[in-house]
Short mmCIF file of C-alpha atoms in Angstrom, two decimals:
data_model
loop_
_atom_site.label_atom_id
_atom_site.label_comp_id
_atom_site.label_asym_id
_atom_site.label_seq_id
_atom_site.Cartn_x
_atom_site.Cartn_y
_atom_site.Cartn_z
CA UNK A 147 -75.30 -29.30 -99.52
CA UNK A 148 -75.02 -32.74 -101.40
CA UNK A 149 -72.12 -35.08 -99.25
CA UNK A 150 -69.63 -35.66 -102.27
CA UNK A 151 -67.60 -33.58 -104.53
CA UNK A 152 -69.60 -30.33 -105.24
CA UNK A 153 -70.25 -29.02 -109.11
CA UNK A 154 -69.37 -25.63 -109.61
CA UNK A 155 -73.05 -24.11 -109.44
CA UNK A 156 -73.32 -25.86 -105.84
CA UNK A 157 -70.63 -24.00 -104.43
CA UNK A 158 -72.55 -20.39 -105.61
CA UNK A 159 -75.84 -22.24 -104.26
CA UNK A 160 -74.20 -23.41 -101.08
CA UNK A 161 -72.75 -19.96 -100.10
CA UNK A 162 -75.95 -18.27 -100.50
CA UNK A 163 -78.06 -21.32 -98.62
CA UNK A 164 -75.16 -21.16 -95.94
CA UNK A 165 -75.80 -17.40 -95.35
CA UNK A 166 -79.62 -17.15 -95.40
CA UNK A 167 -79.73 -20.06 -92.80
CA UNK A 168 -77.09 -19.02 -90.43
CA UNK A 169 -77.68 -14.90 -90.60
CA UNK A 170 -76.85 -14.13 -86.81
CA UNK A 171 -72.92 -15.96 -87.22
CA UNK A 172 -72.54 -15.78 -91.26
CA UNK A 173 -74.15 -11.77 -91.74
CA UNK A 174 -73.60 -10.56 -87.99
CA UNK A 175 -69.94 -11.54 -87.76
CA UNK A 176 -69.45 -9.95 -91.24
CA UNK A 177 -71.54 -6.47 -90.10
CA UNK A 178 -69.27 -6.74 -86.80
CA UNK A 179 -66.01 -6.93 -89.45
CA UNK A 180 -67.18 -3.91 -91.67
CA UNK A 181 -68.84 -1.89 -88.11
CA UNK A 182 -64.91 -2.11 -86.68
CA UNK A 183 -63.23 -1.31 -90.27
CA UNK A 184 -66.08 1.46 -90.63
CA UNK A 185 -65.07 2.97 -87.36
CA UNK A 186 -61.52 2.56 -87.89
CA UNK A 187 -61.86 4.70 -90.80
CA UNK A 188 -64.51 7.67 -89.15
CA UNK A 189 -61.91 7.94 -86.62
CA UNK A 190 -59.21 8.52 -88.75
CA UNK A 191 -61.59 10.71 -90.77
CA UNK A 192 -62.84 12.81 -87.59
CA UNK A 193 -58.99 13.44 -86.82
CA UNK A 194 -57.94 15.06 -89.74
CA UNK A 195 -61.14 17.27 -90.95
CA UNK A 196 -58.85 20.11 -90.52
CA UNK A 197 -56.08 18.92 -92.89
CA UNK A 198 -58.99 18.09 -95.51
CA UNK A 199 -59.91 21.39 -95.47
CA UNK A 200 -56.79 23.07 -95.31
CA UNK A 201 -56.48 20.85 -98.77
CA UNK A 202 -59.66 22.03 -100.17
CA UNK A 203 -57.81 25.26 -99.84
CA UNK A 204 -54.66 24.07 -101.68
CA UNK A 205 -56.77 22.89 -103.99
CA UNK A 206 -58.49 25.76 -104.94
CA UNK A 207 -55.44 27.61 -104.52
CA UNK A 208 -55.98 29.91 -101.82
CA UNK A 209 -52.59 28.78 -100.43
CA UNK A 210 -49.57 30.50 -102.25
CA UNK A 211 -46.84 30.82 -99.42
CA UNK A 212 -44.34 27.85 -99.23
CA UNK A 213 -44.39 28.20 -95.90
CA UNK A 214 -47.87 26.84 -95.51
CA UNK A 215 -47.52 24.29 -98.79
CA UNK A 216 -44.37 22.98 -96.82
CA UNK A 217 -46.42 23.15 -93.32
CA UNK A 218 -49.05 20.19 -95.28
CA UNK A 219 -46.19 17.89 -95.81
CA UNK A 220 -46.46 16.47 -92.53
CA UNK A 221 -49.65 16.02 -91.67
CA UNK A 222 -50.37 14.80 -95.38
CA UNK A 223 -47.82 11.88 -94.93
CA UNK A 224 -49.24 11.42 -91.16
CA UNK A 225 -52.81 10.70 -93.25
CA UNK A 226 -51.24 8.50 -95.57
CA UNK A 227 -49.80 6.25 -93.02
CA UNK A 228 -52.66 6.56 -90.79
CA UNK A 229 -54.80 4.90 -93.86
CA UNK A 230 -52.58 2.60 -94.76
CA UNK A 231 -52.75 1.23 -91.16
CA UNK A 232 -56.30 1.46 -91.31
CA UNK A 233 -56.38 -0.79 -94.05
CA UNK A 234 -53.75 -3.49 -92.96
CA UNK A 235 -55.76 -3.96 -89.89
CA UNK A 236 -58.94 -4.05 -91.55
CA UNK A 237 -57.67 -6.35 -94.12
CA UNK A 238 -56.01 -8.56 -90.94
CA UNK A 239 -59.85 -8.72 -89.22
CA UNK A 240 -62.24 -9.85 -92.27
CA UNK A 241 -58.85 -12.33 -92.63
CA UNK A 242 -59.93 -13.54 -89.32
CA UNK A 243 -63.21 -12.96 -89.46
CA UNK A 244 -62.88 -15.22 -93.13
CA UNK A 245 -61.46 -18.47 -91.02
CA UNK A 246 -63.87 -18.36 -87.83
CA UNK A 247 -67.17 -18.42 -90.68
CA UNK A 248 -65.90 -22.21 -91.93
CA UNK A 249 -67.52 -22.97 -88.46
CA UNK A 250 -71.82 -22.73 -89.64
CA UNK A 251 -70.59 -23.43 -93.17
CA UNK A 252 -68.89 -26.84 -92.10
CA UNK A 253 -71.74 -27.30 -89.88
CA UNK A 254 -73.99 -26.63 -92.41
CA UNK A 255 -72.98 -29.49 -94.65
CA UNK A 256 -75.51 -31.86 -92.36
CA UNK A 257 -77.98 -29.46 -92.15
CA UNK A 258 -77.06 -27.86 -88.60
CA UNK A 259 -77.65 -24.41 -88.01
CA UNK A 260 -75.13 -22.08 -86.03
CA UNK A 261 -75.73 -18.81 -83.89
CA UNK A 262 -73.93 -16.10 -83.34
CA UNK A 263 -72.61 -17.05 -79.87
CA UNK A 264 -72.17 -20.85 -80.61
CA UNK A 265 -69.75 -19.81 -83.44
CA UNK A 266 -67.07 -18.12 -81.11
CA UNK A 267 -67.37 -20.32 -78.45
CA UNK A 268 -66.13 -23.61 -81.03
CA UNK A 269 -63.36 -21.35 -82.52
CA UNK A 270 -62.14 -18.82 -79.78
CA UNK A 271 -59.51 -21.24 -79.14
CA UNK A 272 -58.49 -20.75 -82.94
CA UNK A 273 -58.40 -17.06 -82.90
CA UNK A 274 -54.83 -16.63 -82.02
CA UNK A 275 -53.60 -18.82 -84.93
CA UNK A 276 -55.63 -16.86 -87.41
CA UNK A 277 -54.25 -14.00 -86.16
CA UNK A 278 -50.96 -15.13 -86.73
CA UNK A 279 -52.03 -16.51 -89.89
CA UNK A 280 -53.78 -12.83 -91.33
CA UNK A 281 -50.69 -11.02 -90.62
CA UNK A 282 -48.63 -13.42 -92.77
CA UNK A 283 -51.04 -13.52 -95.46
CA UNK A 284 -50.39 -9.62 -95.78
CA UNK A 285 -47.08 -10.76 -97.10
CA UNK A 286 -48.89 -12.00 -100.51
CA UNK A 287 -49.80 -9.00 -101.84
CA UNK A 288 -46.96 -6.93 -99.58
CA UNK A 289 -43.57 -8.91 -101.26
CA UNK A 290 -44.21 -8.71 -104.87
CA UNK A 291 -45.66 -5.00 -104.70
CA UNK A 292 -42.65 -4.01 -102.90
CA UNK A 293 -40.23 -5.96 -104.87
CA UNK A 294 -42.12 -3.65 -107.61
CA UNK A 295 -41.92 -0.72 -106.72
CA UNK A 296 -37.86 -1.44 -105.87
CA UNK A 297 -37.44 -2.28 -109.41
CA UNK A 298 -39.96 0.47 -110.74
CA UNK A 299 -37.83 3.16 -109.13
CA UNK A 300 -34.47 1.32 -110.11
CA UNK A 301 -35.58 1.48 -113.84
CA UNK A 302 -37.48 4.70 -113.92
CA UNK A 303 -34.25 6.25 -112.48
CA UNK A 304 -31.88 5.02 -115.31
CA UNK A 305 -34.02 4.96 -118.62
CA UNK A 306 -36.67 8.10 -117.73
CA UNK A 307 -40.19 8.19 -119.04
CA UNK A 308 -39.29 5.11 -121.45
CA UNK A 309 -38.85 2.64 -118.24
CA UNK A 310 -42.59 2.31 -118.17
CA UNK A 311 -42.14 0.10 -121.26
CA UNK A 312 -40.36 -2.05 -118.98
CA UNK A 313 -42.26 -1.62 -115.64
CA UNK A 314 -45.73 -2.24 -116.97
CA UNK A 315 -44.73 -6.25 -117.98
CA UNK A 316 -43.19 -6.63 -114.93
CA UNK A 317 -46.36 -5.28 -112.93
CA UNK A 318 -48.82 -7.39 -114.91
CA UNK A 319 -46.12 -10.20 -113.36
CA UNK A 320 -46.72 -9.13 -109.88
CA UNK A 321 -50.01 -9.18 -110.14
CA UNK A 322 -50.05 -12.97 -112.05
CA UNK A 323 -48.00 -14.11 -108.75
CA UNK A 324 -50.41 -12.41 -106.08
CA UNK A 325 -53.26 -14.11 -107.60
CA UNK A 326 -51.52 -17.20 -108.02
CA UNK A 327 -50.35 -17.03 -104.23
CA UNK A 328 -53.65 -15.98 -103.07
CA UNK A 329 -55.50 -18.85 -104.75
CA UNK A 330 -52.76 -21.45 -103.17
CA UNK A 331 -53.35 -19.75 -99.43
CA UNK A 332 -57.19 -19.48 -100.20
CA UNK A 333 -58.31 -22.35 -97.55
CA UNK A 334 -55.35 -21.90 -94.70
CA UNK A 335 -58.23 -19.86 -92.38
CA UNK A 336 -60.72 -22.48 -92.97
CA UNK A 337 -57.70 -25.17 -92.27
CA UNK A 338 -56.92 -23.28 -88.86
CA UNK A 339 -60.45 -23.10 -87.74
CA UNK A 340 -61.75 -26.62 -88.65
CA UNK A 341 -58.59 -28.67 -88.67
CA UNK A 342 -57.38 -26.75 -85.45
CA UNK A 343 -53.85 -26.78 -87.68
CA UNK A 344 -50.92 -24.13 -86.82
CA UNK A 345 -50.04 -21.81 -88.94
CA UNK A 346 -47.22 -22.78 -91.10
CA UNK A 347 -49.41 -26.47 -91.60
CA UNK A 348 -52.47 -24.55 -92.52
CA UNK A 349 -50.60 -22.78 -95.45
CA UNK A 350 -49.04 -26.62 -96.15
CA UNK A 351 -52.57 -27.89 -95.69
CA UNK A 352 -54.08 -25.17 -98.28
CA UNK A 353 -50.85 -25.51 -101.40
CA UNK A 354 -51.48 -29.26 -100.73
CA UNK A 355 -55.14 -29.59 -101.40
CA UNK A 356 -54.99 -26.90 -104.35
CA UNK A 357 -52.62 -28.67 -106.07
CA UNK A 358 -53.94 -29.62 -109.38
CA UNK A 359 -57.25 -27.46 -108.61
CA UNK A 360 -56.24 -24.13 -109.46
CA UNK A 361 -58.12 -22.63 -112.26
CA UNK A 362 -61.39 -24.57 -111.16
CA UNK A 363 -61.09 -22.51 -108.16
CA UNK A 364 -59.42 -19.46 -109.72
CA UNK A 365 -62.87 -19.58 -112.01
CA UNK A 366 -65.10 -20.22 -108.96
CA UNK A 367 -63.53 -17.28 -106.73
CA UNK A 368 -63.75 -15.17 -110.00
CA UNK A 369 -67.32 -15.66 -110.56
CA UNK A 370 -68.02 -15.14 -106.64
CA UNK A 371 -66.27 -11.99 -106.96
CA UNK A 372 -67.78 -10.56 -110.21
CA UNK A 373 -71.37 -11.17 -108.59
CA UNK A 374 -70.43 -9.13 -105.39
CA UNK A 375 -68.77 -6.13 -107.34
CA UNK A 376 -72.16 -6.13 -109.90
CA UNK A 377 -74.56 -6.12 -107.16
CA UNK A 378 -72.34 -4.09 -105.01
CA UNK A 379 -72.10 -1.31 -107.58
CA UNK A 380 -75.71 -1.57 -108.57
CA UNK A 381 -76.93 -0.67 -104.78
CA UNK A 382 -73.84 2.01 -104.49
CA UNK A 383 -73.78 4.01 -107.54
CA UNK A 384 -77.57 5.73 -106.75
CA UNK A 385 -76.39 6.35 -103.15
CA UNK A 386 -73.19 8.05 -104.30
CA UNK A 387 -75.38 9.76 -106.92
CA UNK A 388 -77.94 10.80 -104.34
CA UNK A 389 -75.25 12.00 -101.94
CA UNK A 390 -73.84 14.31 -104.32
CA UNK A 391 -76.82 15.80 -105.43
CA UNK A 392 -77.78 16.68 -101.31
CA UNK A 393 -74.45 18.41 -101.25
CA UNK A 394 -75.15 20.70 -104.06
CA UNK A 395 -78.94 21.04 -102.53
CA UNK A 396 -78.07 21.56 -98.83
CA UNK A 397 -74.92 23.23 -99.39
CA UNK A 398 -74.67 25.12 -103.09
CA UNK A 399 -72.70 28.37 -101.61
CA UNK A 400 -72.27 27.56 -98.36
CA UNK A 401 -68.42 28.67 -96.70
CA UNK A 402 -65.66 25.75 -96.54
CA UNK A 403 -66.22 24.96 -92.80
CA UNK A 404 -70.04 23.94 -93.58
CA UNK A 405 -69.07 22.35 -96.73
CA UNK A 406 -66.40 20.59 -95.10
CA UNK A 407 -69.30 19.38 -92.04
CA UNK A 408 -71.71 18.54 -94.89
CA UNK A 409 -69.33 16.59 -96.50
CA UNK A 410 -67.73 14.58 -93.87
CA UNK A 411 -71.51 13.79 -92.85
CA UNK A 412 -72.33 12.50 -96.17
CA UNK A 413 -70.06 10.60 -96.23
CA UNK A 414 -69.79 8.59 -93.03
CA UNK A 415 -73.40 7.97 -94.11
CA UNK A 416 -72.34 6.96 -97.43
CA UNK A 417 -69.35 4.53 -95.50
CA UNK A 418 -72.21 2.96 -93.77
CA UNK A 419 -74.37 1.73 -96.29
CA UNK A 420 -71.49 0.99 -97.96
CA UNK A 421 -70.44 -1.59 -94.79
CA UNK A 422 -73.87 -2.93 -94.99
CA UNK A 423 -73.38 -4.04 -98.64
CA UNK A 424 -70.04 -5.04 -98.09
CA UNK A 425 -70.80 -6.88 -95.01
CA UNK A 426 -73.22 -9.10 -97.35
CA UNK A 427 -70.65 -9.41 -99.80
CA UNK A 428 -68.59 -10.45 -97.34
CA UNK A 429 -70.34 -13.32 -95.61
CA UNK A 430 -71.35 -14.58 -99.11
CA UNK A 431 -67.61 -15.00 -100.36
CA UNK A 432 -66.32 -16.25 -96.95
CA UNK A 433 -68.91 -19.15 -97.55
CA UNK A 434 -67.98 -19.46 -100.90
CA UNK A 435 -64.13 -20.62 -99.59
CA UNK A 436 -64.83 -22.67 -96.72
CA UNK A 437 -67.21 -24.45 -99.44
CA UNK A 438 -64.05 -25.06 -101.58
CA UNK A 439 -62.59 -25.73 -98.91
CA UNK A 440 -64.70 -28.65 -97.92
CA UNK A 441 -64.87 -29.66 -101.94
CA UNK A 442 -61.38 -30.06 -102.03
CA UNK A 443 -61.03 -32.18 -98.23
CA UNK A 444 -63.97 -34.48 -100.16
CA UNK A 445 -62.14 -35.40 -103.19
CA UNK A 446 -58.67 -35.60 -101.35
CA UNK A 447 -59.29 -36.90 -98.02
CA UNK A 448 -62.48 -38.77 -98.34
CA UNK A 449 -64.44 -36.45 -95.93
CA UNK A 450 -67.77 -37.26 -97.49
CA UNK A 451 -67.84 -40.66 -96.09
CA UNK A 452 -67.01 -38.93 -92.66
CA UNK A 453 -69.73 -36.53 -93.48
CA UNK A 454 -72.11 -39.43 -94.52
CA UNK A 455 -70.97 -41.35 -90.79
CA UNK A 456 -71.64 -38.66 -88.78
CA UNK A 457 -75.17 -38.03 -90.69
CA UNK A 458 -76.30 -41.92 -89.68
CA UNK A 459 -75.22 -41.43 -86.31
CA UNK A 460 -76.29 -38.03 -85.64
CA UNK A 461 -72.49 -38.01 -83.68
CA UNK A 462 -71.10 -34.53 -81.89
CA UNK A 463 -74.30 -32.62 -82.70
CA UNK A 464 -72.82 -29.46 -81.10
CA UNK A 465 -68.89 -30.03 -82.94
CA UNK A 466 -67.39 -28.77 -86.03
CA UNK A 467 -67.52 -31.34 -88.81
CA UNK A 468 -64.29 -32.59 -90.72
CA UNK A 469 -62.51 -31.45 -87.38
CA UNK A 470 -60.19 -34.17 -85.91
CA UNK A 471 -57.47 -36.30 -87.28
CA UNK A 472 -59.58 -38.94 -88.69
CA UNK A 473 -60.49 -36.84 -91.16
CA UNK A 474 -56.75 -35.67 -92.53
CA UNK A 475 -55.84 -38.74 -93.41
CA UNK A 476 -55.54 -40.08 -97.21
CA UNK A 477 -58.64 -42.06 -98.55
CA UNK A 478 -57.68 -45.76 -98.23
CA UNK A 479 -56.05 -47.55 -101.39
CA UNK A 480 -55.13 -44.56 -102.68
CA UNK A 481 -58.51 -43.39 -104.39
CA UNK A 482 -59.90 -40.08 -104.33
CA UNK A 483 -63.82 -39.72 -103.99
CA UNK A 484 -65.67 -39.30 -106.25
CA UNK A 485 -63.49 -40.55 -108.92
CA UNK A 486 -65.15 -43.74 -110.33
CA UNK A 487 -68.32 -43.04 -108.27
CA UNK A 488 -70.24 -41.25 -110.83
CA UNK A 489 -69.85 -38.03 -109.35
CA UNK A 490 -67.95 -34.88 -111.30
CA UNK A 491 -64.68 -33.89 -110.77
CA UNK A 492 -64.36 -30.13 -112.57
#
């Protein structure tokens, strides 16, 4: 990675250089996320095979009495909240997971590699303020969608069918301000883990340095994201296509307890490849924000020069760089580098 401000085809280069140098901490920290998500899910799966097939039932309407309809409620809501949980605590982990990998990529920037091991050992003493800080990241998306669905229900209850007019607007608006948010948070893990900040300063840290950066990394995040979901679906669509064609092979008029095993089997399978594509996807966007991340400290904070320093020196071999308070404070006089130095700035 060059040491000063980084075009926006160096961050995409970076993130994939950073992952196919560091694969034990960048791709086996990511598997490790998607393996504990993955199992999360199976065991929520393996718990309620009965209720899915009591559903294929109601679905092909082989249940008429109310008792049994009203018997479903239940368990059906028990499901719902058991996923939902599933997914706030996944979504809390690759959170975490998302701060500890700015360790190899801020390594990376001078050309040091990081294991697997080496990587918890420099942040374990971070991991209880990115816990802290994953759990109040959930309130991004959590606040406006529930603020939405208050009003949603509020309107729909008053004007009927025609409140949608009203609701979709305002949805589109919720949606603006979790992006927005989420772009403004995007570096508070990386901030926590390299900075060693709290985290109430990390989220100060992160709105500070995006300040007047937003759509340049609104565009790089975008474009990060767009190549994960294209080669994502690309590897995913013949395995879901494959999967349903053994199901109609193996199992074409088979009774709904060996459809039902069929299926679930399937599936998990289909979850795990799944996790093994996501876990790339993963590691390759998680580099992609510590490297704004690091951008951003080198046009506000000077951290290039502090880069270039500890490059001469060969200083802290075995440390995180940009971690310390040298590095957090302004450039001197004022100027930003890499303004006036030849070097971009969008």
């Amino acid at each position: 990675m060059p040491l000063r401000p980084l075009l926006f085809g160096e961050v995409l280069d970076g993130a994939f250089q950073t992952v196919r140098r560091n694969p034990a901490a960048m791709l086996g920290s990511s598997l490790l996320g998607q393996c504990l998500s993955l199992l999360l899910a199976a065991t929520l799966i393996a718990g309620s095979i009965g209720l899915l097939a009591r559903l294929e039932q109601l679905d092909r309407g082989q249940l008429d009495s109310d008792a049994e309809l009203s018997a479903l409620l239940g368990p059906v809501l028990g499901l719902a909240a058991g996923g939902m949980g599933v997914t706030l605590l996944s979504l809390v982990l690759l959170s975490i997971l998302g701060g500890v990998m700015a360790v190899p990529v801020s390594r990376s920037s001078l050309n040091r590699k990081t294991g697997f091991k080496q990587m918890w050992v420099l942040v374990r003493h971070r991991l209880l303020a990115l816990t802290g800080l994953s759990f109040v990241l959930l309130l991004v998306p959590a606040v406006p969608l529930g603020l939405l669905f208050v009003v949603a229900v509020a309107i729909l209850a008053g004007t009927g069918p025609a409140g949608f007019l009203v609701v979709f607007p305002i949805g589109l608006g919720a949606v603006a301000v979790i992006v927005w948010l989420s772009i403004k948070l995007l570096v508070a893990p990386a901030a926590v883990a390299v900075e060693e900040l709290g985290v109430i300063e990390s989220l100060r840290r992160s709105w500070s340095l995006t300040t007047a950066s937003w759509w340049r990394i609104f565009g790089i995040v975008l474009v990060a994201s767009l190549i994960v979901g294209v080669i994502g679906q690309v590897l995913q669509i013949p395995i879901s296509l494959a999967v349903g064609g053994i199901s109609s092979v193996v199992t074409p008029h088979a009774g709904i307890e060996q459809q039902t095993s069929t299926s679930t089997l399937l599936t998990v399978i289909s979850m795990v490849v799944s996790g093994l594509i996501g876990a790339l996807g993963f590691a390759f966007q998680s580099a992609v924000s510590a490297l704004v991340y690091l951008d951003l400290r080198m046009r506000r904070d000077g951290l290039d020069v502090e880069l270039l320093r500890m490059m001469e020196s060969g200083s802290d071999p075995d440390g995180v760089p940009g971690r310390g308070p040298s590095t957090r404070r302004p450039f001197p006089g004022g100027r930003q580098p890499g303004s006036g130095t030849g070097y971009p700035q969008g």
